[in-house]
mmCIF file with all atom_site columns, C-alpha atoms in Angstrom:
data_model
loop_
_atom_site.group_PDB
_atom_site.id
_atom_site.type_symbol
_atom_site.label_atom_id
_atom_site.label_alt_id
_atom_site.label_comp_id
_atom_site.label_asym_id
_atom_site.label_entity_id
_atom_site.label_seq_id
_atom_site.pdbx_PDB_ins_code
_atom_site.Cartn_x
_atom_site.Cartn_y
_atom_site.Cartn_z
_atom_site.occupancy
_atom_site.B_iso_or_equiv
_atom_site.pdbx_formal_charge
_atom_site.auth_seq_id
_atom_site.auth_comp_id
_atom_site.auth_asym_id
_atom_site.auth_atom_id
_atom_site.pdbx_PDB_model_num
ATOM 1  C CA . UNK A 1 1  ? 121.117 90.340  80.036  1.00 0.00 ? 1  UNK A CA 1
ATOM 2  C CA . UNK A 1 2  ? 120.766 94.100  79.895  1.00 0.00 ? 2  UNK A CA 1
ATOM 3  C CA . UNK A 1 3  ? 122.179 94.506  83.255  1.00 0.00 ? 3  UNK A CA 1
ATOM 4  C CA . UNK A 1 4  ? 125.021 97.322  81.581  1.00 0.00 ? 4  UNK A CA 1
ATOM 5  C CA . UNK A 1 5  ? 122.946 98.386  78.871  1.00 0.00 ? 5  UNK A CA 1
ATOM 6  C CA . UNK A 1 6  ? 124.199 101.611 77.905  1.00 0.00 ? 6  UNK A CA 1
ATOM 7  C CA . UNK A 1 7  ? 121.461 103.388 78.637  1.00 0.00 ? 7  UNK A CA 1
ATOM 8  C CA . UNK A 1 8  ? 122.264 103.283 82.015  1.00 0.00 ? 8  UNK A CA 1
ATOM 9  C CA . UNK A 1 9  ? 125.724 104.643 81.718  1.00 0.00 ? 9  UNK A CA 1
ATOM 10 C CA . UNK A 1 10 ? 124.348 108.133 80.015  1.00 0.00 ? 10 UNK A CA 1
ATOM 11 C CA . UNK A 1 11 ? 120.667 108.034 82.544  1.00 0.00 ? 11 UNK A CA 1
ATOM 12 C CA . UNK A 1 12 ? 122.945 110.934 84.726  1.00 0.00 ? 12 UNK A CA 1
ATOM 13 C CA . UNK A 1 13 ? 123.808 113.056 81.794  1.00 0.00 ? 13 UNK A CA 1
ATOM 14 C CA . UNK A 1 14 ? 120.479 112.685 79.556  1.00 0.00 ? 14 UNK A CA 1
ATOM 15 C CA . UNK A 1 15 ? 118.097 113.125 82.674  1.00 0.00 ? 15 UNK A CA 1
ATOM 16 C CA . UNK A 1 16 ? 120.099 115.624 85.075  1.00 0.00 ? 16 UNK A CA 1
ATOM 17 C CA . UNK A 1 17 ? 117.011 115.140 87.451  1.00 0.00 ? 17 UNK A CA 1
ATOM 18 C CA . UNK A 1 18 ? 118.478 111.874 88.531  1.00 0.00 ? 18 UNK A CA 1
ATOM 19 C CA . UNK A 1 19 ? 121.541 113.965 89.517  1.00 0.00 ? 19 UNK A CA 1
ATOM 20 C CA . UNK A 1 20 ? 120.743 115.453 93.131  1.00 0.00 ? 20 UNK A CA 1
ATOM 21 C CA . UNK A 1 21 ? 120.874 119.164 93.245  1.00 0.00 ? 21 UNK A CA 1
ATOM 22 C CA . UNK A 1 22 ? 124.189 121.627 93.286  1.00 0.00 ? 22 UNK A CA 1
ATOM 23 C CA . UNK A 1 23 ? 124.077 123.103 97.236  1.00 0.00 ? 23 UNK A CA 1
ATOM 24 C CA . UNK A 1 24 ? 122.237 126.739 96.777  1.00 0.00 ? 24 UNK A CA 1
ATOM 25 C CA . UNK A 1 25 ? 124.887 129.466 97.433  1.00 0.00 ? 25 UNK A CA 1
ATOM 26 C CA . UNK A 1 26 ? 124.685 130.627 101.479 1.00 0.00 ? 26 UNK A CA 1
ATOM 27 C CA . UNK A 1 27 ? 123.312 134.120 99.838  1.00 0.00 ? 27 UNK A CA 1
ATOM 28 C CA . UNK A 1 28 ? 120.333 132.669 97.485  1.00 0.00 ? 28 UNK A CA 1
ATOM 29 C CA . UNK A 1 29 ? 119.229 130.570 100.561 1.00 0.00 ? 29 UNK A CA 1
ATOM 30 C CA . UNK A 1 30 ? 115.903 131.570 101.637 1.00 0.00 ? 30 UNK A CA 1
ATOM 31 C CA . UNK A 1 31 ? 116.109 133.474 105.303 1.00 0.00 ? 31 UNK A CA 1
ATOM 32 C CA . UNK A 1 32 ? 114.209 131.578 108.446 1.00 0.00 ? 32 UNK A CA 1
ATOM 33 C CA . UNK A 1 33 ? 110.767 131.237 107.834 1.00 0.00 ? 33 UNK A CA 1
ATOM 34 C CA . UNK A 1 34 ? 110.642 133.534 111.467 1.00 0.00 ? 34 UNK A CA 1
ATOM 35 C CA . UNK A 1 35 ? 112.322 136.671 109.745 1.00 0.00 ? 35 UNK A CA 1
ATOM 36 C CA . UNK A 1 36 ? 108.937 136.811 107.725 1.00 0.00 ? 36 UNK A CA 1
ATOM 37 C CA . UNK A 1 37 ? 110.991 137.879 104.730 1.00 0.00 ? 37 UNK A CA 1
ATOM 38 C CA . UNK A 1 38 ? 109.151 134.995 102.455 1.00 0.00 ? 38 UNK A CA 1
ATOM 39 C CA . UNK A 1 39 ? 105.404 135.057 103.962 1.00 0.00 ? 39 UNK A CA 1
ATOM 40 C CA . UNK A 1 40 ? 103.095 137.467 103.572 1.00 0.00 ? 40 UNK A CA 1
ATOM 41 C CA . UNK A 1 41 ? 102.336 138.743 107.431 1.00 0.00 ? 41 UNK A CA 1
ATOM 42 C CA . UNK A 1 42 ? 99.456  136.941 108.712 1.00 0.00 ? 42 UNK A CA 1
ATOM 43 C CA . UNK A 1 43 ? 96.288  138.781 108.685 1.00 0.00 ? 43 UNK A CA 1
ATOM 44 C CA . UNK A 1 44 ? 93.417  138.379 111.042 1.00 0.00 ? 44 UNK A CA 1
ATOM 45 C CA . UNK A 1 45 ? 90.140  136.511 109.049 1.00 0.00 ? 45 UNK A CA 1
ATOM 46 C CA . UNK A 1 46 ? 88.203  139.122 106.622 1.00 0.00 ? 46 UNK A CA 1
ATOM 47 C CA . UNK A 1 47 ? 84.939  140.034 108.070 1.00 0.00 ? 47 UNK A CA 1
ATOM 48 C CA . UNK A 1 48 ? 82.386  142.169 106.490 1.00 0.00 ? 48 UNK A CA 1
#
C-alpha cells in the first residue's frame, strides 16, 4: 500500500506548482483590458 508514501507529504513543497498561486497585489494587477493600457491600439489592416 503506498497510499501515505512520503512522497506525497513533501509533493507541495518540492513542486510549488501544485500550490495555487499567492493573490497578485491590487497594484501589479493588470488594468481592464478597456483602458488599453496592455494592447497595442488596434490598427486598421496594412494596405499597400
Amino acid at each position: 500500500e503506498e497510499g501515505e508514501s512520503p512522497h506525497l507529504h513533501l509533493s507541495p513543497y518540492l513542486f510549488p506548482s501544485h500550490k495555487p498561486p499567492p493573490p497578485s497585489p491590487p497594484r501589479l494587477r493588470a488594468p481592464p483590458p478597456s483602458l488599453g493600457f496592455n494592447r497595442p491600439p488596434r490598427r486598421p489592416p496594412y494596405r499597400p
